Coordinates of C-alpha atoms and ligand atoms in Angstrom, one line a residue:
M1043 CA 0.1 -43.9 -11.2
E1044 CA 2.0 -40.5 -10.5
N1045 CA 3.4 -38.5 -14.0
P1046 CA 6.9 -39.5 -14.9
T1047 CA 9.1 -37.0 -13.9
P1048 CA 10.0 -34.9 -17.3
V1049 CA 13.1 -34.9 -17.8
M1050 CA 14.1 -31.9 -20.3
D1051 CA 16.9 -30.1 -21.7
P1052 CA 14.8 -26.9 -21.8
K1053 CA 17.5 -25.3 -24.2
R1054 CA 16.1 -28.2 -26.6
H1055 CA 12.6 -29.3 -25.0
S1056 CA 9.9 -26.9 -24.0
S1057 CA 5.8 -27.3 -23.8
W1058 CA 3.6 -24.8 -24.7
D1059 CA 0.2 -24.9 -23.9
T1060 CA -2.7 -23.4 -26.1
D1061 CA -6.9 -24.1 -25.9
I1062 CA -6.9 -24.5 -30.0
L1063 CA -3.5 -25.6 -32.0
I1064 CA -4.2 -25.0 -35.5
I1065 CA -1.3 -25.6 -37.7
G1066 CA -1.3 -24.1 -41.2
S1067 CA -2.0 -20.2 -42.2
G1068 CA -3.8 -21.0 -45.6
A1069 CA -7.5 -20.1 -46.2
A1070 CA -8.8 -23.4 -44.2
G1071 CA -6.1 -22.6 -41.2
L1072 CA -6.6 -18.8 -40.9
R1073 CA -10.3 -19.0 -41.2
A1074 CA -10.6 -21.6 -38.6
A1075 CA -8.6 -19.4 -36.3
L1076 CA -11.0 -16.5 -36.6
A1077 CA -13.3 -19.1 -35.6
A1078 CA -12.1 -20.6 -33.0
S1079 CA -10.8 -17.4 -31.4
E1080 CA -14.6 -16.5 -31.0
R1081 CA -14.8 -19.0 -27.9
A1082 CA -11.0 -20.0 -27.4
D1083 CA -7.7 -19.2 -27.1
V1084 CA -5.6 -20.2 -30.3
T1085 CA -2.2 -20.5 -31.7
L1086 CA -1.7 -20.8 -34.9
I1087 CA 1.6 -22.3 -36.6
T1088 CA 2.9 -22.2 -39.5
K1089 CA 5.9 -23.7 -41.5
T1090 CA 7.9 -20.5 -42.8
T1091 CA 5.9 -17.2 -43.0
L1092 CA 1.8 -16.5 -42.9
T1093 CA 2.2 -16.3 -47.1
E1094 CA 3.8 -19.3 -47.6
S1095 CA 0.6 -21.2 -48.5
N1096 CA -1.4 -22.9 -51.7
T1097 CA -3.9 -20.5 -51.2
H1098 CA -1.9 -17.6 -51.2
Y1099 CA -0.8 -18.6 -54.5
A1100 CA -4.1 -19.6 -55.9
Q1101 CA -4.6 -17.6 -59.1
G1102 CA -8.1 -18.4 -60.6
G1103 CA -11.1 -17.8 -57.8
I1104 CA -13.6 -18.7 -55.5
A1105 CA -16.8 -20.4 -57.3
V1106 CA -19.3 -19.2 -55.3
A1107 CA -23.2 -19.3 -56.7
M1108 CA -24.1 -16.0 -56.6
N1109 CA -24.7 -14.8 -60.4
L1110 CA -27.9 -13.9 -61.4
D1111 CA -28.3 -16.7 -63.7
D1112 CA -26.7 -19.6 -61.3
T1113 CA -28.1 -21.6 -58.5
I1114 CA -26.9 -23.8 -55.7
A1115 CA -28.5 -27.1 -57.3
L1116 CA -26.5 -25.8 -60.4
H1117 CA -23.0 -25.7 -58.4
I1118 CA -23.7 -28.8 -56.5
K1119 CA -24.3 -30.8 -60.1
D1120 CA -21.4 -29.5 -61.5
T1121 CA -19.3 -30.2 -58.7
C1122 CA -20.7 -33.7 -58.6
A1123 CA -20.2 -34.4 -62.4
A1124 CA -16.5 -33.3 -62.2
G1125 CA -16.3 -35.8 -59.0
V1126 CA -17.3 -38.6 -61.2
G1127 CA -19.6 -40.4 -58.4
L1128 CA -17.6 -40.3 -55.7
C1129 CA -18.6 -37.2 -54.1
D1130 CA -20.4 -36.9 -50.8
V1131 CA -23.3 -35.0 -51.7
H1132 CA -24.1 -34.2 -48.2
A1133 CA -20.5 -32.4 -48.0
V1134 CA -21.3 -30.7 -51.4
E1135 CA -24.2 -29.3 -50.5
M1136 CA -23.0 -27.6 -47.4
M1137 CA -20.0 -26.4 -49.0
V1138 CA -21.9 -25.0 -51.9
S1139 CA -24.9 -23.6 -49.7
E1140 CA -22.6 -22.2 -46.7
G1141 CA -20.0 -20.7 -49.3
I1142 CA -22.3 -18.0 -50.1
P1143 CA -22.4 -16.6 -46.7
R1144 CA -18.4 -17.0 -46.4
V1145 CA -17.7 -15.3 -49.5
A1146 CA -20.0 -12.7 -48.2
E1147 CA -18.2 -12.0 -45.0
L1148 CA -15.1 -12.0 -46.9
L1149 CA -16.4 -9.2 -49.3
D1150 CA -17.5 -7.7 -46.0
W1151 CA -13.9 -7.8 -44.6
G1152 CA -12.5 -5.9 -47.2
A1153 CA -11.4 -8.2 -50.3
N1154 CA -11.1 -6.3 -53.0
F1155 CA -12.2 -8.8 -55.8
D1156 CA -13.2 -7.3 -59.2
W1157 CA -16.5 -6.3 -59.7
E1158 CA -18.9 -5.2 -62.9
G1159 CA -21.8 -2.7 -61.9
A1160 CA -23.6 -4.2 -58.5
L1161 CA -21.5 -7.5 -59.0
P1162 CA -18.5 -9.1 -58.9
R1163 CA -17.4 -9.9 -62.0
F1164 CA -17.8 -13.3 -62.3
T1165 CA -15.4 -15.3 -64.8
Q1166 CA -15.7 -18.9 -66.3
E1167 CA -13.8 -22.3 -65.5
A1168 CA -13.6 -25.8 -67.1
A1169 CA -16.6 -27.9 -66.0
H1170 CA -18.5 -24.7 -64.7
S1171 CA -21.9 -24.3 -66.4
R1172 CA -22.2 -20.9 -65.4
R1173 CA -19.6 -17.9 -64.8
R1174 CA -19.5 -17.8 -61.2
I1175 CA -15.9 -17.5 -60.2
V1176 CA -15.1 -14.4 -58.1
H1177 CA -11.8 -13.0 -58.1
K1178 CA -9.1 -10.4 -57.8
G1179 CA -7.7 -10.3 -61.4
D1180 CA -5.1 -13.4 -61.2
A1181 CA -4.0 -13.2 -57.5
T1182 CA -7.2 -14.2 -55.9
G1183 CA -5.2 -16.2 -53.4
R1184 CA -3.0 -13.3 -52.7
E1185 CA -6.0 -11.3 -51.5
T1186 CA -8.1 -13.7 -49.7
T1187 CA -5.0 -14.5 -47.6
D1188 CA -4.4 -10.5 -46.9
V1189 CA -7.7 -9.7 -45.8
L1190 CA -7.9 -13.3 -43.2
I1191 CA -4.0 -12.4 -42.0
Q1192 CA -5.1 -8.7 -41.8
R1193 CA -8.0 -9.9 -39.3
V1194 CA -5.9 -12.6 -37.8
L1195 CA -3.3 -10.2 -36.5
N1196 CA -5.8 -8.0 -35.5
T1197 CA -7.0 -10.9 -32.8
E1198 CA -6.0 -10.9 -29.8
R1199 CA -6.7 -14.0 -28.6
I1200 CA -5.0 -15.6 -31.8
K1201 CA -1.1 -16.2 -30.9
V1202 CA 0.8 -16.8 -34.6
L1203 CA 3.8 -18.2 -34.5
Q1204 CA 5.8 -18.5 -38.2
S1205 CA 8.7 -20.8 -38.9
A1206 CA 7.1 -23.9 -36.8
F1207 CA 7.1 -26.9 -38.6
A1208 CA 4.6 -29.6 -37.1
I1209 CA 6.3 -32.9 -36.7
D1210 CA 4.2 -35.3 -35.1
L1211 CA 0.6 -35.5 -33.7
L1212 CA 0.9 -36.0 -29.5
T1213 CA -1.6 -39.0 -28.8
A1214 CA -2.8 -41.1 -26.3
N1215 CA -5.5 -43.2 -25.7
D1216 CA -8.4 -41.4 -24.5
A1217 CA -8.3 -39.5 -21.6
A1218 CA -12.1 -41.1 -20.6
G1219 CA -10.4 -44.6 -20.7
R1220 CA -12.6 -45.5 -23.8
E1221 CA -9.8 -48.0 -24.8
E1222 CA -9.9 -48.1 -28.3
T1223 CA -10.0 -44.4 -28.5
L1224 CA -6.9 -42.5 -29.8
A1225 CA -6.9 -38.8 -28.9
C1226 CA -5.1 -36.1 -29.8
Y1227 CA -3.5 -33.9 -27.3
G1228 CA -1.1 -31.4 -29.9
A1229 CA 1.9 -31.6 -31.7
S1230 CA 5.6 -31.7 -31.6
A1231 CA 7.5 -29.0 -33.8
V1232 CA 10.3 -27.4 -34.6
V1233 CA 10.5 -23.7 -33.5
D1234 CA 13.6 -21.7 -34.1
E1235 CA 15.7 -25.2 -34.2
A1236 CA 14.6 -26.4 -31.2
L1237 CA 12.0 -29.1 -30.8
V1238 CA 8.7 -28.2 -29.1
Y1239 CA 5.5 -29.9 -27.7
I1240 CA 2.6 -28.0 -28.2
Q1241 CA -0.5 -29.3 -26.1
A1242 CA -3.7 -28.5 -27.1
R1243 CA -7.5 -29.1 -25.9
A1244 CA -8.2 -29.4 -29.4
T1245 CA -5.8 -29.3 -32.4
I1246 CA -6.6 -28.8 -36.1
L1247 CA -4.9 -29.7 -39.1
A1248 CA -4.9 -27.3 -41.7
T1249 CA -1.8 -27.9 -43.5
G1250 CA -2.1 -27.7 -47.3
G1251 CA -1.5 -30.0 -49.8
L1252 CA 1.5 -32.2 -51.3
G1253 CA 2.5 -30.9 -54.8
R1254 CA 6.1 -30.8 -53.8
I1255 CA 6.3 -34.3 -53.6
Y1256 CA 6.5 -34.2 -58.1
P1257 CA 9.1 -32.8 -59.6
C1258 CA 6.6 -30.6 -61.8
T1259 CA 3.9 -28.9 -59.8
S1260 CA 2.1 -25.5 -59.1
N1261 CA 2.6 -25.7 -55.3
P1262 CA 5.0 -23.6 -53.3
K1263 CA 8.3 -25.2 -51.9
V1264 CA 6.6 -25.7 -48.7
A1265 CA 3.8 -28.1 -49.8
T1266 CA 5.4 -31.4 -48.8
G1267 CA 2.5 -33.5 -47.5
D1268 CA 3.3 -32.7 -43.8
G1269 CA -0.1 -32.8 -42.6
F1270 CA -1.1 -36.0 -44.6
A1271 CA 2.1 -37.7 -43.1
A1272 CA 2.1 -36.6 -39.5
A1273 CA -1.9 -37.8 -39.7
W1274 CA -1.1 -41.1 -40.9
R1275 CA 1.7 -41.7 -38.2
A1276 CA -0.7 -40.7 -35.7
G1277 CA -3.4 -43.7 -37.1
C1278 CA -5.6 -41.3 -38.8
E1279 CA -7.8 -42.9 -41.4
M1280 CA -6.9 -41.3 -44.7
V1281 CA -9.3 -41.9 -48.1
D1282 CA -9.0 -41.4 -52.0
M1283 CA -5.3 -40.9 -51.5
E1284 CA -5.4 -42.1 -55.3
F1285 CA -6.9 -38.9 -56.8
V1286 CA -3.9 -36.7 -57.2
Q1287 CA -4.9 -33.7 -59.5
F1288 CA -2.7 -32.8 -62.2
H1289 CA -3.5 -29.1 -63.7
P1290 CA -3.1 -29.2 -67.5
T1291 CA -0.9 -25.7 -67.4
T1292 CA 1.9 -25.0 -65.7
L1293 CA 4.9 -23.1 -67.1
Y1294 CA 7.5 -25.5 -69.5
L1295 CA 10.6 -22.8 -69.9
D1296 CA 13.8 -23.2 -68.9
G1297 CA 15.1 -21.2 -66.2
A1298 CA 11.7 -20.5 -65.0
P1299 CA 10.5 -21.8 -61.8
N1300 CA 7.0 -24.0 -61.2
F1301 CA 4.2 -21.5 -62.4
L1302 CA 0.9 -22.4 -62.8
I1303 CA -1.2 -20.6 -65.4
S1304 CA -4.4 -20.2 -64.4
E1305 CA -7.4 -22.3 -65.9
A1306 CA -9.0 -18.7 -66.2
V1307 CA -6.6 -18.0 -69.2
R1308 CA -8.6 -21.0 -70.8
G1309 CA -11.7 -19.6 -69.6
E1310 CA -11.5 -16.4 -71.2
G1311 CA -10.7 -17.9 -74.3
G1312 CA -7.1 -19.0 -74.5
E1313 CA -6.3 -21.9 -76.8
L1314 CA -4.5 -25.1 -76.5
I1315 CA -2.1 -26.0 -79.5
N1316 CA 0.6 -28.7 -80.2
I1317 CA 4.3 -27.9 -81.7
R1318 CA 2.4 -28.3 -84.5
G1319 CA 0.3 -25.5 -84.3
E1320 CA -2.5 -27.9 -84.2
R1321 CA -5.6 -26.9 -81.7
F1322 CA -6.5 -30.2 -80.5
M1323 CA -8.7 -30.5 -77.3
W1324 CA -11.7 -30.8 -79.6
K1325 CA -10.3 -34.0 -80.8
Y1326 CA -10.6 -35.2 -77.1
H1327 CA -13.9 -33.4 -75.3
E1328 CA -16.7 -31.6 -76.6
K1329 CA -16.1 -28.9 -74.3
G1330 CA -12.7 -28.3 -76.0
E1331 CA -10.6 -26.6 -73.7
L1332 CA -12.9 -26.3 -71.3
A1333 CA -12.9 -30.0 -70.8
P1334 CA -12.5 -31.1 -66.8
R1335 CA -9.0 -31.1 -66.1
D1336 CA -8.4 -34.6 -66.0
V1337 CA -9.2 -34.9 -69.6
V1338 CA -7.2 -31.8 -70.7
S1339 CA -4.2 -33.2 -68.8
R1340 CA -4.0 -36.3 -70.2
S1341 CA -5.0 -34.9 -73.7
I1342 CA -1.7 -32.6 -73.1
Q1343 CA 0.2 -35.9 -72.1
S1344 CA -0.9 -37.6 -75.3
E1345 CA 0.2 -35.0 -77.2
M1346 CA 3.0 -34.2 -76.2
E1347 CA 3.4 -38.2 -77.1
L1348 CA 2.2 -37.8 -80.5
T1349 CA 4.9 -34.9 -81.3
G1350 CA 7.8 -36.2 -79.5
F1351 CA 7.6 -32.6 -77.9
P1352 CA 7.8 -31.9 -74.1
C1353 CA 5.1 -29.3 -74.3
V1354 CA 2.1 -27.9 -75.7
Y1355 CA 1.3 -24.0 -76.1
L1356 CA -1.4 -21.9 -74.6
D1357 CA -2.6 -19.1 -77.0
I1358 CA -4.2 -15.9 -75.7
T1359 CA -2.4 -14.0 -78.3
H1360 CA -6.2 -13.3 -80.1
K1361 CA -7.4 -11.2 -76.9
P1362 CA -6.6 -7.3 -76.7
A1363 CA -3.1 -6.7 -75.1
E1364 CA -4.6 -4.2 -72.5
F1365 CA -7.2 -6.9 -71.5
I1366 CA -4.6 -9.6 -71.1
R1367 CA -2.8 -7.2 -68.4
E1368 CA -5.9 -6.3 -66.6
R1369 CA -7.0 -9.5 -66.6
F1370 CA -3.7 -11.3 -65.8
P1371 CA -1.3 -8.9 -64.1
T1372 CA 0.9 -11.7 -62.4
I1373 CA 1.2 -14.0 -65.3
S1374 CA 2.1 -11.4 -67.5
D1375 CA 4.3 -10.3 -64.9
T1376 CA 6.1 -13.4 -64.3
T1377 CA 6.2 -14.7 -67.8
K1378 CA 7.9 -11.2 -69.0
R1379 CA 10.3 -11.6 -66.6
Y1380 CA 11.6 -15.1 -68.8
G1381 CA 11.3 -13.3 -71.9
L1382 CA 7.7 -14.0 -72.6
D1383 CA 5.0 -11.6 -74.1
I1384 CA 1.7 -13.2 -73.2
S1385 CA -0.2 -11.1 -75.4
V1386 CA 2.3 -11.9 -78.8
D1387 CA 4.2 -14.9 -77.6
L1388 CA 2.4 -18.5 -77.2
I1389 CA 3.2 -19.4 -73.6
P1390 CA 4.3 -23.1 -73.2
V1391 CA 2.8 -25.2 -70.6
R1392 CA 2.6 -28.9 -69.6
P1393 CA 0.8 -30.5 -66.6
G1394 CA 1.9 -30.8 -63.3
A1395 CA 0.7 -31.8 -59.8
H1396 CA -1.7 -29.0 -58.4
F1397 CA -4.3 -30.5 -55.9
M1398 CA -5.0 -34.1 -53.8
M1399 CA -8.8 -34.4 -53.6
G1400 CA -8.1 -37.1 -50.9
G1401 CA -6.8 -36.7 -47.4
I1402 CA -7.8 -37.1 -43.6
R1403 CA -11.2 -38.9 -43.5
T1404 CA -13.1 -36.5 -42.0
N1405 CA -17.2 -35.9 -41.6
T1406 CA -18.8 -32.4 -42.3
D1407 CA -17.9 -31.2 -38.8
T1408 CA -14.3 -32.0 -39.6
E1409 CA -13.6 -34.5 -36.7
T1410 CA -11.4 -36.8 -37.7
N1411 CA -10.9 -40.6 -36.3
L1412 CA -8.8 -39.2 -33.5
K1413 CA -10.9 -37.4 -30.4
G1414 CA -9.7 -33.6 -30.3
L1415 CA -8.0 -33.7 -33.9
Y1416 CA -9.8 -31.8 -36.5
A1417 CA -8.8 -31.4 -40.5
C1418 CA -9.9 -28.9 -42.8
G1419 CA -8.5 -28.1 -46.4
E1420 CA -6.4 -29.7 -48.6
V1421 CA -5.1 -32.1 -46.3
A1422 CA -8.8 -33.1 -45.0
C1423 CA -11.0 -35.4 -47.1
T1424 CA -15.1 -34.7 -46.4
G1425 CA -15.6 -36.0 -49.9
V1426 CA -16.6 -33.0 -51.4
H1427 CA -14.2 -33.4 -54.3
G1428 CA -14.6 -37.3 -55.0
A1429 CA -12.4 -38.1 -57.9
N1430 CA -11.6 -34.8 -59.3
R1431 CA -12.0 -31.5 -58.1
L1432 CA -14.0 -28.9 -59.7
A1433 CA -11.6 -25.3 -60.6
S1434 CA -12.0 -23.4 -57.8
N1435 CA -14.1 -24.8 -55.4
S1436 CA -10.5 -25.3 -52.7
L1437 CA -10.7 -21.8 -51.8
L1438 CA -14.9 -22.3 -51.2
E1439 CA -14.5 -25.3 -49.3
C1440 CA -11.0 -23.7 -47.2
L1441 CA -13.0 -21.3 -45.9
V1442 CA -16.7 -23.4 -45.1
F1443 CA -14.9 -25.9 -43.6
G1444 CA -12.2 -23.8 -42.0
A1445 CA -15.0 -22.1 -40.4
R1446 CA -16.7 -25.8 -39.1
A1447 CA -13.4 -26.7 -38.0
G1448 CA -12.6 -23.3 -35.9
T1449 CA -16.0 -23.3 -34.4
N1450 CA -16.5 -26.9 -33.7
A1451 CA -12.9 -27.7 -32.0
A1452 CA -13.5 -24.6 -29.8
I1453 CA -16.7 -26.3 -28.4
F1454 CA -15.1 -29.5 -28.2
A1455 CA -12.2 -27.8 -25.6
E1456 CA -15.1 -26.1 -24.0
S1457 CA -16.3 -29.1 -23.2
E1458 CA -13.4 -31.3 -21.4
S1459 CA -12.8 -30.7 -17.9
P1460 CA -10.8 -27.9 -16.9
D1461 CA -7.7 -29.9 -16.2
Y1462 CA -8.3 -31.2 -19.9
P1463 CA -5.8 -32.3 -21.8
P1464 CA -3.7 -34.6 -19.2
D1465 CA -0.2 -33.9 -18.9
I1466 CA 2.0 -35.3 -21.5
P1467 CA 5.2 -35.9 -19.6
V1468 CA 8.0 -36.4 -21.9
V1469 CA 11.0 -38.9 -21.6
D1470 CA 13.7 -37.5 -23.5
N1471 CA 16.0 -39.3 -24.6
A1472 CA 18.2 -36.5 -24.9
L1473 CA 18.5 -35.5 -28.2
T1474 CA 21.7 -37.0 -30.3
S1475 CA 22.6 -34.4 -32.6
V1476 CA 23.3 -36.6 -36.0
E1477 CA 25.0 -34.5 -38.5
T1478 CA 22.3 -34.9 -41.3
D1479 CA 23.7 -35.6 -44.9
L1480 CA 22.0 -33.1 -47.0
T1481 CA 23.1 -34.4 -49.8
F1482 CA 22.0 -37.9 -49.2
V1483 CA 18.3 -36.4 -48.1
E1484 CA 18.1 -34.4 -51.3
A1485 CA 19.1 -37.5 -53.1
V1486 CA 16.5 -39.2 -51.4
K1487 CA 13.6 -36.8 -52.3
A1488 CA 14.6 -36.0 -55.6
A1489 CA 14.4 -40.2 -56.1
T1490 CA 10.9 -40.4 -54.9
R1491 CA 9.5 -37.4 -57.0
E1492 CA 11.3 -39.0 -60.2
V1493 CA 9.8 -42.6 -59.4
L1494 CA 6.2 -41.2 -58.5
W1495 CA 6.3 -38.6 -61.9
E1496 CA 7.2 -41.9 -64.1
H1497 CA 4.7 -44.4 -62.3
V1498 CA 2.2 -42.6 -60.4
S1499 CA 1.1 -39.1 -62.1
I1500 CA -1.1 -39.2 -65.0
E1501 CA -0.8 -42.3 -66.2
R1502 CA -0.9 -45.2 -63.8
N1503 CA -0.6 -49.1 -64.7
G1504 CA -0.1 -52.3 -61.8
E1505 CA 3.5 -53.2 -63.1
G1506 CA 4.4 -49.5 -62.4
L1507 CA 2.9 -48.8 -59.5
R1508 CA 4.4 -52.3 -58.0
Q1509 CA 7.5 -51.0 -59.1
T1510 CA 7.1 -47.7 -57.2
L1511 CA 5.9 -49.1 -54.3
A1512 CA 9.4 -51.2 -53.9
K1513 CA 11.6 -48.3 -54.8
L1514 CA 9.9 -46.3 -51.8
Q1515 CA 10.1 -49.4 -49.8
D1516 CA 14.4 -49.2 -50.2
L1517 CA 14.0 -45.6 -50.1
T1518 CA 12.6 -45.6 -46.6
V1519 CA 15.2 -48.0 -45.3
S1520 CA 17.9 -46.0 -46.8
L1521 CA 16.6 -43.4 -44.9
E1522 CA 16.6 -45.0 -41.5
S1523 CA 20.3 -44.5 -40.7
L1524 CA 19.6 -41.1 -40.3
Q1525 CA 16.4 -41.5 -38.5
A1526 CA 18.0 -44.0 -36.3
A1527 CA 18.9 -42.0 -33.4
S1528 CA 15.6 -40.5 -33.1
V1529 CA 12.8 -43.1 -33.7
E1530 CA 13.7 -44.8 -30.7
R1531 CA 12.4 -41.7 -28.3
T1532 CA 9.2 -42.2 -27.0
V1533 CA 6.3 -39.7 -24.8
E1534 CA 4.6 -41.3 -22.2
T1535 CA 1.5 -40.4 -21.8
T1536 CA -1.1 -40.5 -18.7
D1537 CA -4.7 -40.2 -18.6
A1538 CA -6.2 -37.5 -16.4
V1539 CA -8.1 -40.5 -14.2
G1540 CA -4.8 -41.8 -13.4
Q1541 CA -4.5 -45.0 -15.5
M1542 CA -1.6 -46.8 -16.6
P1543 CA 0.1 -45.0 -19.5
S1544 CA -0.1 -45.4 -22.8
V1545 CA 2.6 -44.8 -24.8
S1546 CA 2.8 -43.6 -28.1
P1547 CA 6.3 -43.6 -30.1
V1548 CA 7.1 -40.4 -31.1
L1549 CA 8.2 -41.0 -34.7
L1550 CA 10.7 -38.3 -35.5
Q1551 CA 12.1 -36.2 -32.8
T1552 CA 14.9 -34.7 -35.3
T1553 CA 14.8 -31.2 -35.5
D1554 CA 16.8 -31.4 -38.8
V1555 CA 13.4 -30.0 -40.8
E1556 CA 15.0 -31.7 -44.7
L1557 CA 15.1 -34.9 -42.9
I1558 CA 11.6 -34.4 -41.7
E1559 CA 10.1 -33.4 -44.9
A1560 CA 12.0 -36.1 -46.9
V1561 CA 10.2 -38.8 -44.1
N1562 CA 6.9 -37.0 -45.2
M1563 CA 7.3 -36.8 -48.7
L1564 CA 8.1 -41.1 -48.6
N1565 CA 5.0 -41.4 -46.0
V1566 CA 2.9 -39.5 -48.4
A1567 CA 4.5 -41.4 -51.9
L1568 CA 3.4 -44.9 -50.4
M1569 CA 0.0 -43.3 -49.6
I1570 CA -0.8 -42.8 -53.0
T1571 CA 0.7 -45.4 -54.6
Q1572 CA -1.0 -47.8 -51.9
S1573 CA -4.4 -46.7 -53.1
A1574 CA -3.8 -46.5 -57.0
L1575 CA -2.5 -49.7 -57.0
V1576 CA -6.1 -51.1 -55.2
R1577 CA -8.2 -48.8 -57.6
T1578 CA -8.2 -51.3 -60.7
E1579 CA -9.7 -48.7 -62.8
S1580 CA -10.2 -45.4 -64.1
R1581 CA -12.1 -42.3 -63.1
G1582 CA -11.4 -38.5 -62.6
A1583 CA -7.6 -38.0 -61.8
H1584 CA -6.8 -41.6 -61.5
Y1585 CA -6.1 -43.3 -65.1
R1586 CA -4.7 -46.9 -64.9
A1587 CA -3.3 -48.0 -68.0
D1588 CA -4.6 -51.3 -67.6
F1589 CA -7.7 -50.7 -66.3
P1590 CA -8.9 -47.8 -68.9
T1591 CA -12.5 -47.7 -68.2
Q1592 CA -14.6 -46.8 -65.0
N1593 CA -16.2 -49.3 -63.3
D1594 CA -19.3 -48.5 -61.3
T1595 CA -20.0 -51.7 -60.3
D1596 CA -17.3 -52.3 -58.2
W1597 CA -15.9 -49.2 -57.4
S1598 CA -18.4 -46.6 -56.5
R1599 CA -16.4 -47.1 -53.4
R1600 CA -13.7 -45.3 -51.5
V1601 CA -10.2 -46.8 -50.5
L1602 CA -9.2 -46.2 -47.1
L1603 CA -5.7 -46.3 -45.1
T1604 CA -4.7 -46.9 -41.9
Q1605 CA -0.9 -46.9 -40.9
D1606 CA -0.2 -50.9 -40.3
K1607 CA -3.5 -52.1 -41.9
T1608 CA -3.9 -53.5 -45.5
P1609 CA -6.3 -50.9 -47.2
E1610 CA -9.5 -51.3 -47.2
V1611 CA -12.3 -50.6 -49.4
I1612 CA -15.1 -49.3 -48.0
A1613 CA -18.8 -47.9 -49.3
L1614 CA -19.1 -44.0 -50.3
Ligands
SIN1774 C1 -6.2 -22.2 -62.0 O1 -6.3 -20.6 -61.6 O2 -6.1 -22.3 -62.7 C2 -6.4 -22.6 -60.4 C3 -7.7 -22.8 -59.8 C4 -8.1 -23.9 -59.2 O3 -7.1 -24.7 -58.8 O4 -9.5 -24.0 -58.7

């Protein structure tokens, strides 16, 4: 069968080709680009600017077993203990051992981390049995991305496109004709307000997190869960989506934006006190302020309820002012802008959404269930974090699995025939210009955040989760009228051997970024709520008030979601 002729308005639609399409510019996407470019041409697209990522704002550091008293085995043990029985041990071993050369290479490339004599200055963070966090003051993420970005920009085979918001993955049945295998051939994106199809031999999703679906978060504005939602709509398997980590200490100050107060502040001796001036963490855990994050977050929540006060305080004032200034320059400067001097003032804090442990199910080669689609970093779930991530393991994960994704995607691209990917002719129904009601879209986003905070945050229960599902379904229906002009469109795809084209619906074909974000937020909220409802126990970051204990007999398992199927419970 002949390919249908694309009918496109070139002003609105264009179609580009690349070997490897990478979506996202945090540590995972950047590291993947560097690895892939050793074998292939790479196009890296990012939603706003190269520096807007969770990585860039990461304060704490990178956990790595390089200290003299540390071992790979100890790091694995701490990671698995934090993950409360749900970690994939093989993936953890890989992350921890390959993490050492990945960090060493970053140092070689010029990362200017803090040093003490001949070794990096390792700091302590919660639930680590050793001081093993390499860092650059409290701006480790910025240092890491600066080094990686510089290298990416200096690499000829990498083309970078900023303000390029990926909407949906381009999918079709496998070109080799294996009926049931769905394959990914790139993505649609909004670039300069136009809809663009970027066709790729292999695609890597490295879009980061979703903290912004909650009202209180450490994440930057871009973190609206776009990659999770696009993957889900495309047919990816999603796992562990009930496990959202709430960081215990985000700044709670009138007029101040969402801002993280690093765990390293507690690692360096910071104490948590309630409004009555009582130091409370010892009441809840033998490790006090250095208990696992989920425990500290729940303890703070409990103190806020007990005292009827909307925050607690972090006190680092017993440390010398000079030390504080040198060790935490970003926190010192930011809080100062809002009238706080943390060397003399208490820091008002409360928990905020920080990190998604779950995501697109991948193996340790970063392959997803879609042929040609790879995922790495926060959007992916290899199982390294289990039910709760150990502090500063996320940048390590990005470096290790980013590099693996880049290499594997490039090898895959090389192995396919020269005329791969098949043409993906686009049947364009011409964009109907929908005058999006922005106030309405913003109201949907706000309502999504509100209901998640109320029922699907630090503490959950069956009734609240069911109410949330109903509310999210209502909100989804209410957005449908805005999407209506877009959703009916289809992309027809045909395979290379001339079989009948399979038709995969492009779910979103609007160029309205706010509207796409709202849909993505609702999709992600739905996945988290559905998974949280299925897991009838408490473990790690998932706490069910109606099932408050851990149930290893029934729940040493994972919840798997695929769009349009009921959630499945699968073996580890
Ligand atoms: C922090 O600095 O507290 C965040 C580090 C992390 O999330 O691993």
